[in-house]
mmCIF file of C-alpha atoms in Angstrom:
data_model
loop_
_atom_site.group_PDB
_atom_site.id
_atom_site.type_symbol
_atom_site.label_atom_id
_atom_site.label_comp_id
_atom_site.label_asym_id
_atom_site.label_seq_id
_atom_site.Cartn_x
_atom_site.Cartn_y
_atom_site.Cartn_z
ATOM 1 C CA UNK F 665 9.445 -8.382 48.388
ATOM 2 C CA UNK F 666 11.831 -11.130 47.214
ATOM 3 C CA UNK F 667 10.506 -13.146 44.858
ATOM 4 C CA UNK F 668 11.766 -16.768 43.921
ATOM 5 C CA UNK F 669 11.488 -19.972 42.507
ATOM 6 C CA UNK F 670 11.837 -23.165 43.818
ATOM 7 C CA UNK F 671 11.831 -26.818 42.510
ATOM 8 C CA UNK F 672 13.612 -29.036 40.229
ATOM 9 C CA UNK F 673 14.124 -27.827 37.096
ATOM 10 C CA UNK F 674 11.063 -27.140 34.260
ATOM 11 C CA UNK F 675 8.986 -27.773 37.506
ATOM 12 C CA UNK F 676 9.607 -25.007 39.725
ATOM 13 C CA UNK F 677 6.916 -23.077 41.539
ATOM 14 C CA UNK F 678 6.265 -19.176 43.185
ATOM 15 C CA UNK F 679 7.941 -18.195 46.213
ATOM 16 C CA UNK F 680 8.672 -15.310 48.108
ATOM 17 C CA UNK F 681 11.123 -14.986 51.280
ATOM 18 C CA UNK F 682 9.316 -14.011 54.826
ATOM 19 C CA UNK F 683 10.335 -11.341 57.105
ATOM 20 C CA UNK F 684 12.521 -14.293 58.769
ATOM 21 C CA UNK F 685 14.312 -15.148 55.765
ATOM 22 C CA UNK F 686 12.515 -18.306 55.056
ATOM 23 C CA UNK F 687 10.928 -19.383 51.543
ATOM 24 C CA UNK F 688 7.015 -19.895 51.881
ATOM 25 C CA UNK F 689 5.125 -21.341 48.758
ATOM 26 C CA UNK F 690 3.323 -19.199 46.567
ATOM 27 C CA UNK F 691 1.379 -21.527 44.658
ATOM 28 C CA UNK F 692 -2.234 -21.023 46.042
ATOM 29 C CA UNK F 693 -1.565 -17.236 45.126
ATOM 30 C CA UNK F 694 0.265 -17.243 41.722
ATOM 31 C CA UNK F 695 0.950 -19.296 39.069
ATOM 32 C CA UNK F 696 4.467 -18.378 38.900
ATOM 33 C CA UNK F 697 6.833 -15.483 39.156
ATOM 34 C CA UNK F 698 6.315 -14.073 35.370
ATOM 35 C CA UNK F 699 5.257 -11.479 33.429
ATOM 36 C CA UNK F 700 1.369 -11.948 33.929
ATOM 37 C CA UNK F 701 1.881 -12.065 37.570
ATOM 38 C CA UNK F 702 4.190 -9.253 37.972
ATOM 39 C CA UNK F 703 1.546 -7.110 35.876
ATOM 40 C CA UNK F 704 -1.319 -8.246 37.695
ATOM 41 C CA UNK F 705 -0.920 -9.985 40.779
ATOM 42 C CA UNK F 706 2.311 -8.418 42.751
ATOM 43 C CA UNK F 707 -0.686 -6.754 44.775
ATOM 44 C CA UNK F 708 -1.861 -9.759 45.714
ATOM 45 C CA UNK F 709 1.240 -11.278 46.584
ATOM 46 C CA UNK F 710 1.603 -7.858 48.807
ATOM 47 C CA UNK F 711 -1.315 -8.519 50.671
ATOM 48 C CA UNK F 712 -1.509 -11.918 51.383
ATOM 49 C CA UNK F 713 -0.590 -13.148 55.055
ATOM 50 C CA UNK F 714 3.105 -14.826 54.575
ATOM 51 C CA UNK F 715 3.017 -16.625 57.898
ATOM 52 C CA UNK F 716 -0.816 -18.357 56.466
ATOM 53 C CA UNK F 717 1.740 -20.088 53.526
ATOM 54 C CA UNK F 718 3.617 -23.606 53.930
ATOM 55 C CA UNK F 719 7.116 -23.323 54.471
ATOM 56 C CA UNK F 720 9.386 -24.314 51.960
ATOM 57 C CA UNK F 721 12.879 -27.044 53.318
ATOM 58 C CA UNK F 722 15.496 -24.940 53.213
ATOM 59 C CA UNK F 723 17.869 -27.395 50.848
ATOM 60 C CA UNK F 724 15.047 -26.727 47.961
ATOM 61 C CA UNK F 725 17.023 -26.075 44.210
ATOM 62 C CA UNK F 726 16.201 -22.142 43.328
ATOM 63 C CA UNK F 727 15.506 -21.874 39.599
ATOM 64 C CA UNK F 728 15.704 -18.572 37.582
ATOM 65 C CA UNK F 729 13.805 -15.836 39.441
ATOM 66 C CA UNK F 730 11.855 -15.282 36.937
ATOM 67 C CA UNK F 731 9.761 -17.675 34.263
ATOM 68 C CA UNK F 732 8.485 -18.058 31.084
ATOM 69 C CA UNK F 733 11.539 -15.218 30.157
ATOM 70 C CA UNK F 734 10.437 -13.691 26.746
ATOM 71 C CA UNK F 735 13.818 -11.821 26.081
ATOM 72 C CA UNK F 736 17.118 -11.487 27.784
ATOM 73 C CA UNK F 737 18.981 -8.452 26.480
ATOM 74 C CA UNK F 738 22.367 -7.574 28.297
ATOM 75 C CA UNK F 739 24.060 -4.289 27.397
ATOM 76 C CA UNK F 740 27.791 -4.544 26.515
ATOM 77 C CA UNK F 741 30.762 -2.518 27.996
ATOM 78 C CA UNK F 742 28.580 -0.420 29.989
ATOM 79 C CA UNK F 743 31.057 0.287 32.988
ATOM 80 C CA UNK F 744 33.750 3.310 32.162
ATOM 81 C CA UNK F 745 36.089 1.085 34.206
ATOM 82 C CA UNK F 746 35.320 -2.213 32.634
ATOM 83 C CA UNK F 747 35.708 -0.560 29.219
ATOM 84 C CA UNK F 748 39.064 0.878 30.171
ATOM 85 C CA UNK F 749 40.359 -2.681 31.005
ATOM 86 C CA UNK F 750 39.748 -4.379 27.643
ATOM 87 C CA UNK F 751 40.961 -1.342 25.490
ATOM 88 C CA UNK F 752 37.578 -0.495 23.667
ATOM 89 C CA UNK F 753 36.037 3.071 23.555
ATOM 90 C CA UNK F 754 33.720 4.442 25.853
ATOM 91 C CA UNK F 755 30.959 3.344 23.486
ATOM 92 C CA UNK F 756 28.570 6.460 22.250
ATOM 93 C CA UNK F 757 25.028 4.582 22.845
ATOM 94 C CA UNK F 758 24.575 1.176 24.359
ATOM 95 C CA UNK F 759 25.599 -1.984 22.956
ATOM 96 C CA UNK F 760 23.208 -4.524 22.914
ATOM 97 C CA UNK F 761 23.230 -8.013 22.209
ATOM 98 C CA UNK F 762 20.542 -10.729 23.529
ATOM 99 C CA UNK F 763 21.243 -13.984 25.273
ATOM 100 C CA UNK F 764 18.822 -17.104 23.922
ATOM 101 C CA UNK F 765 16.139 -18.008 26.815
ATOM 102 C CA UNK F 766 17.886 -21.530 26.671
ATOM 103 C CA UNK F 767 20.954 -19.587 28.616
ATOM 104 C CA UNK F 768 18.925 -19.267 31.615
ATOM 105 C CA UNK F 769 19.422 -21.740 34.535
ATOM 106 C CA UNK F 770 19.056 -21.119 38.662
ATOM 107 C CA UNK F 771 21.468 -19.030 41.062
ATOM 108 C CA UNK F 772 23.022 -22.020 42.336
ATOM 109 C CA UNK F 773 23.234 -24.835 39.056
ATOM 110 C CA UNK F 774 26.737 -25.970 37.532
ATOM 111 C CA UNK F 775 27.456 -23.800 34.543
ATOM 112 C CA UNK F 776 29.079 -25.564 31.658
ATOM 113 C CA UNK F 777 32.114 -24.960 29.529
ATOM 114 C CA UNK F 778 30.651 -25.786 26.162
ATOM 115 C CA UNK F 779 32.556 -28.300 23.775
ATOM 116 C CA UNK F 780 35.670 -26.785 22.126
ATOM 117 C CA UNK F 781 35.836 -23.578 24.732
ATOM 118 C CA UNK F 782 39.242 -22.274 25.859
ATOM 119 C CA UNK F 783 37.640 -18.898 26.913
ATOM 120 C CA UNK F 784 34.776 -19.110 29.311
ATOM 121 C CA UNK F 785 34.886 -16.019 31.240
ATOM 122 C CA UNK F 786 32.980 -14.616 33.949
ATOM 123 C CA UNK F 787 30.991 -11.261 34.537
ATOM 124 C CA UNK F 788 28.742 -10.559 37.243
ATOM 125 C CA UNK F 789 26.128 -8.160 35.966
ATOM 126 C CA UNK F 790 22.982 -6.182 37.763
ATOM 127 C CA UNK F 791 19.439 -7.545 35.932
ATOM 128 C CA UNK F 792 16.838 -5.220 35.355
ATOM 129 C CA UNK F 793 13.088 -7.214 35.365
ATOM 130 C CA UNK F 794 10.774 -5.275 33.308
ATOM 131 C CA UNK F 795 7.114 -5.148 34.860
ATOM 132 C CA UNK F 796 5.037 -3.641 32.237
ATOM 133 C CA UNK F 797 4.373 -3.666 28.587
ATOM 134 C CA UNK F 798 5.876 -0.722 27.032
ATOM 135 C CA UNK F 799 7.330 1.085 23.506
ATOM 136 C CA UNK F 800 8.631 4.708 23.352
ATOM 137 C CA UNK F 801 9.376 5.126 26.538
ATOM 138 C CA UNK F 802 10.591 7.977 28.123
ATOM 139 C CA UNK F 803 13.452 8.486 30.266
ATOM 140 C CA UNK F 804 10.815 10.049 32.758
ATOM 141 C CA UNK F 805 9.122 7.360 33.170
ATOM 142 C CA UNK F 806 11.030 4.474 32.671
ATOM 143 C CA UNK F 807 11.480 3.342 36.074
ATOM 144 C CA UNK F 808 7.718 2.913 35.985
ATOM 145 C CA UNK F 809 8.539 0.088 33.686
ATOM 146 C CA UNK F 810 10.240 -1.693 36.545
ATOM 147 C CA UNK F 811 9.517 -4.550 38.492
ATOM 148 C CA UNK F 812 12.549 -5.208 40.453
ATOM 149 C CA UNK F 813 16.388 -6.361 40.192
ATOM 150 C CA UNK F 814 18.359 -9.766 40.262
ATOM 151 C CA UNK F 815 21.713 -10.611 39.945
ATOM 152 C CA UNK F 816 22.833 -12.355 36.970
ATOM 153 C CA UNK F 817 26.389 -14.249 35.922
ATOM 154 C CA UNK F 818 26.858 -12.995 32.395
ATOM 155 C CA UNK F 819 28.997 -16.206 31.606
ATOM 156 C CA UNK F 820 30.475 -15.592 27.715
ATOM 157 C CA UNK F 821 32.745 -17.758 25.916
ATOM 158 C CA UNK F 822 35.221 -14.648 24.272
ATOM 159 C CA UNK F 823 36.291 -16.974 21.512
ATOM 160 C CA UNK F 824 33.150 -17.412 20.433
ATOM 161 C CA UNK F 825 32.182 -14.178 20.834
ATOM 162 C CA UNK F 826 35.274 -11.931 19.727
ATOM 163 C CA UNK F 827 37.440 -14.717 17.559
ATOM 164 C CA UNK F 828 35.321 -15.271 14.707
ATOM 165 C CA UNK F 829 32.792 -13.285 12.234
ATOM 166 C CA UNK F 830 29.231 -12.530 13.233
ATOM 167 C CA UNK F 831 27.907 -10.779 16.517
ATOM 168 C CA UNK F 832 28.793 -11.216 20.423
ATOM 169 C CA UNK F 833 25.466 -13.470 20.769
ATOM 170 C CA UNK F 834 26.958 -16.926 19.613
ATOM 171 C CA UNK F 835 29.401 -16.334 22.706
ATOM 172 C CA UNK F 836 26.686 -14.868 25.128
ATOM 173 C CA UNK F 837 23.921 -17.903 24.585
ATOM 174 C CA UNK F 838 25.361 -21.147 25.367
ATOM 175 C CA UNK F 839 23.779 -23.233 27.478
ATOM 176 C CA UNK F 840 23.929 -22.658 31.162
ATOM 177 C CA UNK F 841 25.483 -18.656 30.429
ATOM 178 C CA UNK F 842 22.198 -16.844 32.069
ATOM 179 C CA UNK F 843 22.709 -17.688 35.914
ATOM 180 C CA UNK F 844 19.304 -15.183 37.618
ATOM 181 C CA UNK F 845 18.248 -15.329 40.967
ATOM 182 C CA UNK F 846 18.041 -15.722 43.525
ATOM 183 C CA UNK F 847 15.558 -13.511 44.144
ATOM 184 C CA UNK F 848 13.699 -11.096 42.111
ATOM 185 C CA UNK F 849 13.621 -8.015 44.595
ATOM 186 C CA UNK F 850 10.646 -5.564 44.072
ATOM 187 C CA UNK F 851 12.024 -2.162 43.071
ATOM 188 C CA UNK F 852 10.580 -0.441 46.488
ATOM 189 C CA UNK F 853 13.385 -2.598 48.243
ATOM 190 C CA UNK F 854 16.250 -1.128 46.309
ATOM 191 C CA UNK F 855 16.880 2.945 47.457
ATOM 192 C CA UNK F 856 19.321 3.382 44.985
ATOM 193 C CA UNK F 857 19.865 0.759 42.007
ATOM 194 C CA UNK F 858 22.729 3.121 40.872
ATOM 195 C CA UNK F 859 24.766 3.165 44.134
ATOM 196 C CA UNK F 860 25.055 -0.871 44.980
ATOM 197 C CA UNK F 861 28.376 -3.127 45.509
ATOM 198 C CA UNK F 862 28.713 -5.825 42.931
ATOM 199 C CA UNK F 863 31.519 -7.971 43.210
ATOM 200 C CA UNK F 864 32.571 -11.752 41.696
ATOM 201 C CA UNK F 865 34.642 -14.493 43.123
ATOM 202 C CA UNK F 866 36.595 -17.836 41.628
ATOM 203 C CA UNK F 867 37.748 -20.081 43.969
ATOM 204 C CA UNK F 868 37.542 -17.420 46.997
ATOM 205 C CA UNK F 869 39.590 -15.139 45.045
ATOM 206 C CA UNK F 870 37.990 -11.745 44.593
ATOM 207 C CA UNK F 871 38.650 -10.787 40.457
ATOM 208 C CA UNK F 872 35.604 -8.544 40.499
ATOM 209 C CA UNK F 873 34.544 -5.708 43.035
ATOM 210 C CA UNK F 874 32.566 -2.658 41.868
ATOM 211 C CA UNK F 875 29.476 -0.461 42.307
ATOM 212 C CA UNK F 876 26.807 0.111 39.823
ATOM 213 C CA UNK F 877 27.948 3.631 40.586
ATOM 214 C CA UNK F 878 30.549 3.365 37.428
ATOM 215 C CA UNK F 879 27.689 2.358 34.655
ATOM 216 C CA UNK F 880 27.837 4.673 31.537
ATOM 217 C CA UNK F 881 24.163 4.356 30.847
ATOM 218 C CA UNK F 882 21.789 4.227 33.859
ATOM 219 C CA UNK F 883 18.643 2.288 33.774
ATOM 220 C CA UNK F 884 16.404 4.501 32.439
ATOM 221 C CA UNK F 885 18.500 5.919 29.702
ATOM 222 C CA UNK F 886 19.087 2.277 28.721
ATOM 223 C CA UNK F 887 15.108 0.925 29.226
ATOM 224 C CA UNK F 888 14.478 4.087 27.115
ATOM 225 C CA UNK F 889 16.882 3.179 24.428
ATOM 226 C CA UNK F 890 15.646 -0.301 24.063
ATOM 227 C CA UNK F 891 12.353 0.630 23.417
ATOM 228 C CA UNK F 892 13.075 2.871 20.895
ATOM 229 C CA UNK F 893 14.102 -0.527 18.930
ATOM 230 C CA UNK F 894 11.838 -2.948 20.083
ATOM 231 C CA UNK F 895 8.431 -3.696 22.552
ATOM 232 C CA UNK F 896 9.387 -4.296 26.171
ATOM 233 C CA UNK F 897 7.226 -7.017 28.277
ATOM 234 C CA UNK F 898 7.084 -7.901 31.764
ATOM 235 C CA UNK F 899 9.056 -10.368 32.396
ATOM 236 C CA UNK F 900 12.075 -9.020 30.231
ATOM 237 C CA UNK F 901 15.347 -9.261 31.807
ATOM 238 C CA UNK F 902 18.539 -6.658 30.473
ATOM 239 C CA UNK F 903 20.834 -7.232 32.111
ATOM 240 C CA UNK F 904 23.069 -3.421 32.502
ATOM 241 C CA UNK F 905 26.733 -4.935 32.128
ATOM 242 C CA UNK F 906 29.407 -5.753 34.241
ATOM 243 C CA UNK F 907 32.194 -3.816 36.259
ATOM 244 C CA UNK F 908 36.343 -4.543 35.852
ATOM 245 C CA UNK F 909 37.672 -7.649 36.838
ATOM 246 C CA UNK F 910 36.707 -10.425 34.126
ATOM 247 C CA UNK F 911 38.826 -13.187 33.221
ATOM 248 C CA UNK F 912 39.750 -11.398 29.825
ATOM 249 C CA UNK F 913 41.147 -8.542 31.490
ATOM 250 C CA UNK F 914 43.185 -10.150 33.578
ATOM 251 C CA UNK F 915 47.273 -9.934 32.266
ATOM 252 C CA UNK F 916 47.216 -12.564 31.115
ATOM 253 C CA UNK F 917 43.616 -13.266 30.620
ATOM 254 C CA UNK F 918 42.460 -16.143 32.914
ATOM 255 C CA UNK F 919 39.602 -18.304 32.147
ATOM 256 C CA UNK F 920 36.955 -20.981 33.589
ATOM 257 C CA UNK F 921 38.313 -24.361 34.375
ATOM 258 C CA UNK F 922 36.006 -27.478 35.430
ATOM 259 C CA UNK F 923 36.094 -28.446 38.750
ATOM 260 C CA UNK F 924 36.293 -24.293 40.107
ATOM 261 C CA UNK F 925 33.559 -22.571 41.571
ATOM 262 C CA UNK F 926 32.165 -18.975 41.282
ATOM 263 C CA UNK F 927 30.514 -17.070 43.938
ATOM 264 C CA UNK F 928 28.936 -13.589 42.932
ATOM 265 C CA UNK F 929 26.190 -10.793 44.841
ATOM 266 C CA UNK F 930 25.170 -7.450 44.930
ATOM 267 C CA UNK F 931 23.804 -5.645 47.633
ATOM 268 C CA UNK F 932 20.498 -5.957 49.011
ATOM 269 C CA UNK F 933 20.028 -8.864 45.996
ATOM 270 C CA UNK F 934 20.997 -11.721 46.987
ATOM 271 C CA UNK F 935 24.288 -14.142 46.038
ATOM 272 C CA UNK F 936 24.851 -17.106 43.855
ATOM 273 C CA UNK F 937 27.237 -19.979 43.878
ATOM 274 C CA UNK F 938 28.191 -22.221 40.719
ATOM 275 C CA UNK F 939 30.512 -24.982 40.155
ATOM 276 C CA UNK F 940 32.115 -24.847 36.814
ATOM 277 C CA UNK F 941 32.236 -28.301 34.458
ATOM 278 C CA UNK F 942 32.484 -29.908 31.139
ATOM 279 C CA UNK F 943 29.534 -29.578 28.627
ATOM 280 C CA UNK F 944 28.341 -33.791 27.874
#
């Protein structure tokens, strides 16, 4: 299934794309598309009669694919080639860092260069939705942890994050740096999360193009790791880090200017599209 949300924002509701491609309202199934829901209720969704649902207008704003987000942890230099291209070591375990829940807008809304930026970069990343409650997980069975996969826009302001003392987080969490959607696609969808093009484009030109075929830490070894450290819930997103082709790697290193526009997919999830402006 591909799950969605649809609305304006703080008001969006469940949806899920038919067999023809077109968005029918789940909100006399679901309450939303969150972590109670993907827990409890993704069998429902599964066996309710898509073509008995109102059909959504086709212009409707997407919002985040997934609600009431209780983390967002993204994994750092976690592609061998991405790691090659900013000079850093191959790291030894993942790096982890945490973008704030306030990050997170829709697939498709503007993206803001925050006040006193010169560095907003770009990276498109693969996002791992976490479907059950979990600690101590195994390797084993951490795909059984699993609800499904986005795509997510990684935006990160390196000044902030790099430049200055403290952790990556202050330049991971701005506002508007968690782009998810469009869809949250159900894990029985995806063969082979580990084998999918992943690609990122400013302006039409091409900067990133990848496969999740490069990571350094697959998804179990990193949904293992994390909950070594910490309780996973549904409806936690990690996103699994981003292949070559970012703005900072570029010689010289190129950055986000208002008024440009990013387009970014992977395959068999889904694109999204965001113009780039100034922070009010």
């Amino acid at each position: 299934m591909k799950l969605l949300r649809f609305g304006l924002k703080g008001q969006e509701k469940p949806g899920v794309l038919d067999s023809e491609g077109k968005i029918r309202d789940l909100s006399s199934i679901v309450s939303d598309i969150c972590g109670d829901v993907l827990i409890n209720e993704l069998d429902k969704i599964r066996e309710t009669d898509l073509s008995t649902l109102p059909i959504v207008q086709d212009d409707v704003r997407l919002g985040a694919c997934v609600g009431q987000i209780g983390k967002f942890i993204c994994i750092g230099l976690n592609y061998s080639d991405h790691a090659a291209e900013t000079g850093a070591e191959v790291p030894a375990e993942p790096v982890v860092f945490n973008k704030w829940t306030s990050a997170v807008v829709g697939p498709n809304d503007n993206v803001e260069i925050p006040k006193n930026s010169q560095k907003t970069d770009w990276e498109v990343e693969l996002g791992v939705v976490i479907g059950k409650n979990g600690r101590y997980i195994s390797q084993e069975n951490a795909m059984d942890y699993v609800a499904g996969y986005c795509v997510i826009n990684d935006v990160s302001e390196r000044a902030f994050q790099l430049e200055g003392t403290g952790t990556w987080d202050k330049g991971k969490g701005c506002d508007t740096f968690g782009p998810t959607g469009p869809w949250l696609v159900t894990k029985d969808e995806i063969d082979n999360p580990h084998q999918l093009s992943i690609w990122l484009e400013v302006d039409g030109h091409r900067y990133q193009n990848g496969n999740t075929n490069t990571m350094i830490f697959d998804i179990p070894t990193i949904i293992s790791y994390l909950s070594q450290h910490m309780s996973l819930q549904a409806g936690d997103v990690i996103s699994t880090g981003t292949p070559p082709g970012v703005g900072l790697g570029q010689k010289p290193p190129i950055y986000l200017k208002a008024g440009q526009t990013m387009r970014l997919g992977i395959d068999g999830l889904g694109e999204q599209q965001q113009r780039v402006v100034h922070a009010k």
